[in-house]
Amino acid sequence: MPDTIHVINGPNLNLLGTREPEVYGRATLADVEEACREACERHGLELVFRQSNHEGELVTFLQEARGSLGVVLNAAAYTHTSIALADAIKAAGLNVVEVHLSNVFAREAFRHHSYISPVARGVICGLGIDGYRLAIGALAPRRAM
Ligand code: DQA
């Protein structure tokens, strides 16, 4: 369990590839999972990759990540609305990197506020699928070469 990374994706990210490709790119959620699996393998880590359109289910996923090495969380629209997700991160004592495919700060004002950022270790946005790879690299233990 300590060598496991959980990648948790929120609402509408199951539609990646066809959803507003000019904003989110052409990569599908399966492509994101593949990129995460490769990154975890490179670091010798286990991957749990999940997606839900339901806030409560995302809370459960976060609780189930308790004791893991860390969580890469793209909470999608719940980023901007969910006190429940922020509370779950604190309650489970998670090491979270918040990720967004798009640069939320170059978009509508309602996307500029995040309930996740204050309880996250770091935030990556605007780098597309690479953001997930970078987040896994940041959570991976530094091993002596
Ligand atoms: C998103 C940005 C959010 O504002 C939006 O609601 C999403 C996706 C991103 O990955 O860029 O659904 O989290």
JSON list of C-alpha atoms and ligand atoms in Angstrom, two decimals:
[
{"chain": "A", "resi": 1, "resn": "MET", "atom": "CA", "xyz": [0.00, 0.00, 0.00]},
{"chain": "A", "resi": 2, "resn": "PRO", "atom": "CA", "xyz": [2.69, 2.64, 0.78]},
{"chain": "A", "resi": 3, "resn": "ASP", "atom": "CA", "xyz": [4.08, 2.13, -2.73]},
{"chain": "A", "resi": 4, "resn": "THR", "atom": "CA", "xyz": [0.75, 2.78, -4.38]},
{"chain": "A", "resi": 5, "resn": "ILE", "atom": "CA", "xyz": [-0.33, 5.93, -6.22]},
{"chain": "A", "resi": 6, "resn": "HIS", "atom": "CA", "xyz": [-4.03, 6.62, -6.64]},
{"chain": "A", "resi": 7, "resn": "VAL", "atom": "CA", "xyz": [-5.06, 8.66, -9.66]},
{"chain": "A", "resi": 8, "resn": "ILE", "atom": "CA", "xyz": [-8.60, 9.93, -9.14]},
{"chain": "A", "resi": 9, "resn": "ASN", "atom": "CA", "xyz": [-10.61, 11.65, -11.86]},
{"chain": "A", "resi": 10, "resn": "GLY", "atom": "CA", "xyz": [-13.86, 13.56, -11.43]},
{"chain": "A", "resi": 11, "resn": "PRO", "atom": "CA", "xyz": [-16.97, 14.25, -13.50]},
{"chain": "A", "resi": 12, "resn": "ASN", "atom": "CA", "xyz": [-17.00, 14.27, -17.29]},
{"chain": "A", "resi": 13, "resn": "LEU", "atom": "CA", "xyz": [-13.40, 13.12, -17.57]},
{"chain": "A", "resi": 14, "resn": "ASN", "atom": "CA", "xyz": [-14.77, 9.78, -18.85]},
{"chain": "A", "resi": 15, "resn": "LEU", "atom": "CA", "xyz": [-15.61, 11.77, -22.00]},
{"chain": "A", "resi": 16, "resn": "LEU", "atom": "CA", "xyz": [-12.02, 12.87, -22.68]},
{"chain": "A", "resi": 17, "resn": "GLY", "atom": "CA", "xyz": [-11.10, 12.58, -26.33]},
{"chain": "A", "resi": 18, "resn": "THR", "atom": "CA", "xyz": [-14.48, 13.82, -27.55]},
{"chain": "A", "resi": 19, "resn": "ARG", "atom": "CA", "xyz": [-15.23, 16.46, -24.88]},
{"chain": "A", "resi": 20, "resn": "GLU", "atom": "CA", "xyz": [-14.23, 19.97, -26.05]},
{"chain": "A", "resi": 21, "resn": "PRO", "atom": "CA", "xyz": [-11.00, 18.72, -27.68]},
{"chain": "A", "resi": 22, "resn": "GLU", "atom": "CA", "xyz": [-9.88, 22.32, -28.28]},
{"chain": "A", "resi": 23, "resn": "VAL", "atom": "CA", "xyz": [-9.75, 22.71, -24.47]},
{"chain": "A", "resi": 24, "resn": "TYR", "atom": "CA", "xyz": [-8.87, 19.21, -23.22]},
{"chain": "A", "resi": 25, "resn": "GLY", "atom": "CA", "xyz": [-7.06, 17.69, -26.20]},
{"chain": "A", "resi": 26, "resn": "ARG", "atom": "CA", "xyz": [-7.68, 14.41, -28.05]},
{"chain": "A", "resi": 27, "resn": "ALA", "atom": "CA", "xyz": [-6.28, 11.99, -25.47]},
{"chain": "A", "resi": 28, "resn": "THR", "atom": "CA", "xyz": [-8.89, 9.66, -23.97]},
{"chain": "A", "resi": 29, "resn": "LEU", "atom": "CA", "xyz": [-9.12, 8.65, -20.31]},
{"chain": "A", "resi": 30, "resn": "ALA", "atom": "CA", "xyz": [-7.65, 5.28, -21.37]},
{"chain": "A", "resi": 31, "resn": "ASP", "atom": "CA", "xyz": [-4.65, 7.20, -22.79]},
{"chain": "A", "resi": 32, "resn": "VAL", "atom": "CA", "xyz": [-4.29, 9.06, -19.47]},
{"chain": "A", "resi": 33, "resn": "GLU", "atom": "CA", "xyz": [-4.40, 5.72, -17.61]},
{"chain": "A", "resi": 34, "resn": "GLU", "atom": "CA", "xyz": [-1.73, 4.27, -19.93]},
{"chain": "A", "resi": 35, "resn": "ALA", "atom": "CA", "xyz": [0.53, 7.31, -19.34]},
{"chain": "A", "resi": 36, "resn": "CYS", "atom": "CA", "xyz": [0.05, 6.95, -15.56]},
{"chain": "A", "resi": 37, "resn": "ARG", "atom": "CA", "xyz": [0.76, 3.21, -15.70]},
{"chain": "A", "resi": 38, "resn": "GLU", "atom": "CA", "xyz": [4.02, 3.81, -17.61]},
{"chain": "A", "resi": 39, "resn": "ALA", "atom": "CA", "xyz": [5.07, 6.54, -15.16]},
{"chain": "A", "resi": 40, "resn": "CYS", "atom": "CA", "xyz": [4.32, 4.32, -12.15]},
{"chain": "A", "resi": 41, "resn": "GLU", "atom": "CA", "xyz": [6.20, 1.37, -13.68]},
{"chain": "A", "resi": 42, "resn": "ARG", "atom": "CA", "xyz": [9.22, 3.61, -14.27]},
{"chain": "A", "resi": 43, "resn": "HIS", "atom": "CA", "xyz": [9.22, 4.46, -10.56]},
{"chain": "A", "resi": 44, "resn": "GLY", "atom": "CA", "xyz": [8.41, 0.91, -9.39]},
{"chain": "A", "resi": 45, "resn": "LEU", "atom": "CA", "xyz": [5.01, 1.95, -8.04]},
{"chain": "A", "resi": 46, "resn": "GLU", "atom": "CA", "xyz": [1.57, 0.34, -8.07]},
{"chain": "A", "resi": 47, "resn": "LEU", "atom": "CA", "xyz": [-1.26, 2.30, -9.70]},
{"chain": "A", "resi": 48, "resn": "VAL", "atom": "CA", "xyz": [-4.93, 2.54, -8.77]},
{"chain": "A", "resi": 49, "resn": "PHE", "atom": "CA", "xyz": [-6.73, 4.54, -11.49]},
{"chain": "A", "resi": 50, "resn": "ARG", "atom": "CA", "xyz": [-10.35, 5.60, -10.97]},
{"chain": "A", "resi": 51, "resn": "GLN", "atom": "CA", "xyz": [-13.01, 7.95, -12.32]},
{"chain": "A", "resi": 52, "resn": "SER", "atom": "CA", "xyz": [-16.46, 8.90, -11.08]},
{"chain": "A", "resi": 53, "resn": "ASN", "atom": "CA", "xyz": [-19.15, 11.41, -11.98]},
{"chain": "A", "resi": 54, "resn": "HIS", "atom": "CA", "xyz": [-20.45, 11.33, -8.38]},
{"chain": "A", "resi": 55, "resn": "GLU", "atom": "CA", "xyz": [-19.11, 13.52, -5.57]},
{"chain": "A", "resi": 56, "resn": "GLY", "atom": "CA", "xyz": [-19.80, 10.98, -2.80]},
{"chain": "A", "resi": 57, "resn": "GLU", "atom": "CA", "xyz": [-18.06, 8.22, -4.71]},
{"chain": "A", "resi": 58, "resn": "LEU", "atom": "CA", "xyz": [-15.00, 10.48, -5.10]},
{"chain": "A", "resi": 59, "resn": "VAL", "atom": "CA", "xyz": [-15.05, 10.99, -1.31]},
{"chain": "A", "resi": 60, "resn": "THR", "atom": "CA", "xyz": [-15.03, 7.19, -0.90]},
{"chain": "A", "resi": 61, "resn": "PHE", "atom": "CA", "xyz": [-12.14, 6.85, -3.38]},
{"chain": "A", "resi": 62, "resn": "LEU", "atom": "CA", "xyz": [-10.15, 9.43, -1.36]},
{"chain": "A", "resi": 63, "resn": "GLN", "atom": "CA", "xyz": [-10.88, 7.62, 1.91]},
{"chain": "A", "resi": 64, "resn": "GLU", "atom": "CA", "xyz": [-9.74, 4.35, 0.30]},
{"chain": "A", "resi": 65, "resn": "ALA", "atom": "CA", "xyz": [-6.44, 6.01, -0.67]},
{"chain": "A", "resi": 66, "resn": "ARG", "atom": "CA", "xyz": [-5.55, 6.41, 3.02]},
{"chain": "A", "resi": 67, "resn": "GLY", "atom": "CA", "xyz": [-2.05, 5.06, 3.70]},
{"chain": "A", "resi": 68, "resn": "SER", "atom": "CA", "xyz": [-0.97, 5.28, 0.04]},
{"chain": "A", "resi": 69, "resn": "LEU", "atom": "CA", "xyz": [2.12, 7.09, -1.15]},
{"chain": "A", "resi": 70, "resn": "GLY", "atom": "CA", "xyz": [0.04, 9.82, -2.71]},
{"chain": "A", "resi": 71, "resn": "VAL", "atom": "CA", "xyz": [-2.92, 10.85, -4.83]},
{"chain": "A", "resi": 72, "resn": "VAL", "atom": "CA", "xyz": [-3.06, 12.60, -8.18]},
{"chain": "A", "resi": 73, "resn": "LEU", "atom": "CA", "xyz": [-6.46, 14.29, -8.16]},
{"chain": "A", "resi": 74, "resn": "ASN", "atom": "CA", "xyz": [-8.24, 15.90, -11.08]},
{"chain": "A", "resi": 75, "resn": "ALA", "atom": "CA", "xyz": [-11.53, 16.67, -9.35]},
{"chain": "A", "resi": 76, "resn": "ALA", "atom": "CA", "xyz": [-12.77, 18.43, -12.51]},
{"chain": "A", "resi": 77, "resn": "ALA", "atom": "CA", "xyz": [-15.72, 20.76, -11.77]},
{"chain": "A", "resi": 78, "resn": "TYR", "atom": "CA", "xyz": [-15.87, 19.59, -8.11]},
{"chain": "A", "resi": 79, "resn": "THR", "atom": "CA", "xyz": [-12.52, 21.36, -7.68]},
{"chain": "A", "resi": 80, "resn": "HIS", "atom": "CA", "xyz": [-14.42, 24.63, -7.68]},
{"chain": "A", "resi": 81, "resn": "THR", "atom": "CA", "xyz": [-17.36, 23.57, -5.48]},
{"chain": "A", "resi": 82, "resn": "SER", "atom": "CA", "xyz": [-16.57, 20.69, -3.13]},
{"chain": "A", "resi": 83, "resn": "ILE", "atom": "CA", "xyz": [-15.87, 21.21, 0.55]},
{"chain": "A", "resi": 84, "resn": "ALA", "atom": "CA", "xyz": [-16.55, 17.45, 0.94]},
{"chain": "A", "resi": 85, "resn": "LEU", "atom": "CA", "xyz": [-13.54, 16.53, -1.21]},
{"chain": "A", "resi": 86, "resn": "ALA", "atom": "CA", "xyz": [-11.27, 18.97, 0.67]},
{"chain": "A", "resi": 87, "resn": "ASP", "atom": "CA", "xyz": [-12.48, 17.52, 3.98]},
{"chain": "A", "resi": 88, "resn": "ALA", "atom": "CA", "xyz": [-11.85, 13.96, 2.75]},
{"chain": "A", "resi": 89, "resn": "ILE", "atom": "CA", "xyz": [-8.25, 14.86, 1.81]},
{"chain": "A", "resi": 90, "resn": "LYS", "atom": "CA", "xyz": [-7.66, 16.28, 5.29]},
{"chain": "A", "resi": 91, "resn": "ALA", "atom": "CA", "xyz": [-9.50, 13.45, 7.09]},
{"chain": "A", "resi": 92, "resn": "ALA", "atom": "CA", "xyz": [-7.49, 10.77, 5.29]},
{"chain": "A", "resi": 93, "resn": "GLY", "atom": "CA", "xyz": [-4.20, 12.67, 5.66]},
{"chain": "A", "resi": 94, "resn": "LEU", "atom": "CA", "xyz": [-3.46, 12.38, 1.95]},
{"chain": "A", "resi": 95, "resn": "ASN", "atom": "CA", "xyz": [-0.45, 13.63, 0.02]},
{"chain": "A", "resi": 96, "resn": "VAL", "atom": "CA", "xyz": [-2.26, 15.13, -3.00]},
{"chain": "A", "resi": 97, "resn": "VAL", "atom": "CA", "xyz": [-1.09, 16.71, -6.22]},
{"chain": "A", "resi": 98, "resn": "GLU", "atom": "CA", "xyz": [-3.98, 18.56, -7.86]},
{"chain": "A", "resi": 99, "resn": "VAL", "atom": "CA", "xyz": [-3.93, 18.30, -11.65]},
{"chain": "A", "resi": 100, "resn": "HIS", "atom": "CA", "xyz": [-5.91, 19.99, -14.42]},
{"chain": "A", "resi": 101, "resn": "LEU", "atom": "CA", "xyz": [-5.44, 19.33, -18.11]},
{"chain": "A", "resi": 102, "resn": "SER", "atom": "CA", "xyz": [-6.36, 22.90, -19.05]},
{"chain": "A", "resi": 103, "resn": "ASN", "atom": "CA", "xyz": [-4.92, 26.12, -17.68]},
{"chain": "A", "resi": 104, "resn": "VAL", "atom": "CA", "xyz": [-7.84, 26.99, -15.40]},
{"chain": "A", "resi": 105, "resn": "PHE", "atom": "CA", "xyz": [-6.40, 30.48, -14.80]},
{"chain": "A", "resi": 106, "resn": "ALA", "atom": "CA", "xyz": [-6.70, 31.34, -18.50]},
{"chain": "A", "resi": 107, "resn": "ARG", "atom": "CA", "xyz": [-10.40, 30.39, -18.40]},
{"chain": "A", "resi": 108, "resn": "GLU", "atom": "CA", "xyz": [-13.61, 31.62, -16.71]},
{"chain": "A", "resi": 109, "resn": "ALA", "atom": "CA", "xyz": [-13.27, 33.33, -13.31]},
{"chain": "A", "resi": 110, "resn": "PHE", "atom": "CA", "xyz": [-15.27, 30.56, -11.57]},
{"chain": "A", "resi": 111, "resn": "ARG", "atom": "CA", "xyz": [-12.42, 28.15, -12.40]},
{"chain": "A", "resi": 112, "resn": "HIS", "atom": "CA", "xyz": [-9.84, 30.32, -10.62]},
{"chain": "A", "resi": 113, "resn": "HIS", "atom": "CA", "xyz": [-10.93, 29.19, -7.15]},
{"chain": "A", "resi": 114, "resn": "SER", "atom": "CA", "xyz": [-10.08, 25.70, -5.90]},
{"chain": "A", "resi": 115, "resn": "TYR", "atom": "CA", "xyz": [-11.19, 24.06, -2.65]},
{"chain": "A", "resi": 116, "resn": "ILE", "atom": "CA", "xyz": [-8.48, 21.43, -3.28]},
{"chain": "A", "resi": 117, "resn": "SER", "atom": "CA", "xyz": [-5.40, 23.69, -3.59]},
{"chain": "A", "resi": 118, "resn": "PRO", "atom": "CA", "xyz": [-5.20, 24.67, 0.13]},
{"chain": "A", "resi": 119, "resn": "VAL", "atom": "CA", "xyz": [-5.07, 20.99, 1.14]},
{"chain": "A", "resi": 120, "resn": "ALA", "atom": "CA", "xyz": [-2.83, 19.85, -1.74]},
{"chain": "A", "resi": 121, "resn": "ARG", "atom": "CA", "xyz": [0.94, 19.58, -1.68]},
{"chain": "A", "resi": 122, "resn": "GLY", "atom": "CA", "xyz": [1.13, 21.09, -5.15]},
{"chain": "A", "resi": 123, "resn": "VAL", "atom": "CA", "xyz": [-0.85, 22.03, -8.23]},
{"chain": "A", "resi": 124, "resn": "ILE", "atom": "CA", "xyz": [-0.17, 21.40, -11.93]},
{"chain": "A", "resi": 125, "resn": "CYS", "atom": "CA", "xyz": [-2.41, 22.85, -14.62]},
{"chain": "A", "resi": 126, "resn": "GLY", "atom": "CA", "xyz": [-2.35, 23.57, -18.33]},
{"chain": "A", "resi": 127, "resn": "LEU", "atom": "CA", "xyz": [0.11, 20.85, -19.35]},
{"chain": "A", "resi": 128, "resn": "GLY", "atom": "CA", "xyz": [-2.44, 18.31, -20.58]},
{"chain": "A", "resi": 129, "resn": "ILE", "atom": "CA", "xyz": [-1.68, 14.64, -20.00]},
{"chain": "A", "resi": 130, "resn": "ASP", "atom": "CA", "xyz": [1.94, 15.50, -19.06]},
{"chain": "A", "resi": 131, "resn": "GLY", "atom": "CA", "xyz": [0.56, 16.99, -15.83]},
{"chain": "A", "resi": 132, "resn": "TYR", "atom": "CA", "xyz": [-0.35, 13.48, -14.63]},
{"chain": "A", "resi": 133, "resn": "ARG", "atom": "CA", "xyz": [3.17, 12.17, -15.43]},
{"chain": "A", "resi": 134, "resn": "LEU", "atom": "CA", "xyz": [4.79, 15.10, -13.65]},
{"chain": "A", "resi": 135, "resn": "ALA", "atom": "CA", "xyz": [2.54, 14.63, -10.61]},
{"chain": "A", "resi": 136, "resn": "ILE", "atom": "CA", "xyz": [3.50, 10.95, -10.34]},
{"chain": "A", "resi": 137, "resn": "GLY", "atom": "CA", "xyz": [7.19, 11.93, -10.62]},
{"chain": "A", "resi": 138, "resn": "ALA", "atom": "CA", "xyz": [6.72, 14.46, -7.81]},
{"chain": "A", "resi": 139, "resn": "LEU", "atom": "CA", "xyz": [5.08, 11.87, -5.54]},
{"chain": "A", "resi": 140, "resn": "ALA", "atom": "CA", "xyz": [7.63, 9.11, -6.26]},
{"chain": "A", "resi": 141, "resn": "PRO", "atom": "CA", "xyz": [10.30, 8.62, -3.61]},
{"chain": "A", "resi": 142, "resn": "ARG", "atom": "CA", "xyz": [13.72, 9.91, -4.63]},
{"chain": "A", "resi": 143, "resn": "ARG", "atom": "CA", "xyz": [15.92, 6.82, -4.84]},
{"chain": "A", "resi": 144, "resn": "ALA", "atom": "CA", "xyz": [19.74, 6.94, -4.76]},
{"chain": "A", "resi": 145, "resn": "MET", "atom": "CA", "xyz": [21.16, 6.46, -8.29]},
{"chain": "B", "resi": 1, "resn": "DQA", "atom": "C1", "xyz": [-10.49, 20.42, -15.45]},
{"chain": "B", "resi": 1, "resn": "DQA", "atom": "C2", "xyz": [-10.80, 21.91, -15.29]},
{"chain": "B", "resi": 1, "resn": "DQA", "atom": "C3", "xyz": [-12.14, 22.11, -14.60]},
{"chain": "B", "resi": 1, "resn": "DQA", "atom": "O1", "xyz": [-12.42, 23.50, -14.47]},
{"chain": "B", "resi": 1, "resn": "DQA", "atom": "C4", "xyz": [-13.26, 21.48, -15.40]},
{"chain": "B", "resi": 1, "resn": "DQA", "atom": "O2", "xyz": [-14.49, 21.60, -14.73]},
{"chain": "B", "resi": 1, "resn": "DQA", "atom": "C5", "xyz": [-12.98, 20.07, -15.77]},
{"chain": "B", "resi": 1, "resn": "DQA", "atom": "C6", "xyz": [-11.62, 19.67, -16.13]},
{"chain": "B", "resi": 1, "resn": "DQA", "atom": "C7", "xyz": [-9.21, 20.18, -16.27]},
{"chain": "B", "resi": 1, "resn": "DQA", "atom": "O3", "xyz": [-8.68, 19.07, -16.22]},
{"chain": "B", "resi": 1, "resn": "DQA", "atom": "O4", "xyz": [-8.76, 21.09, -16.99]},
{"chain": "B", "resi": 1, "resn": "DQA", "atom": "O5", "xyz": [-13.89, 19.25, -15.86]},
{"chain": "B", "resi": 1, "resn": "DQA", "atom": "O6", "xyz": [-10.27, 19.88, -14.16]}
]
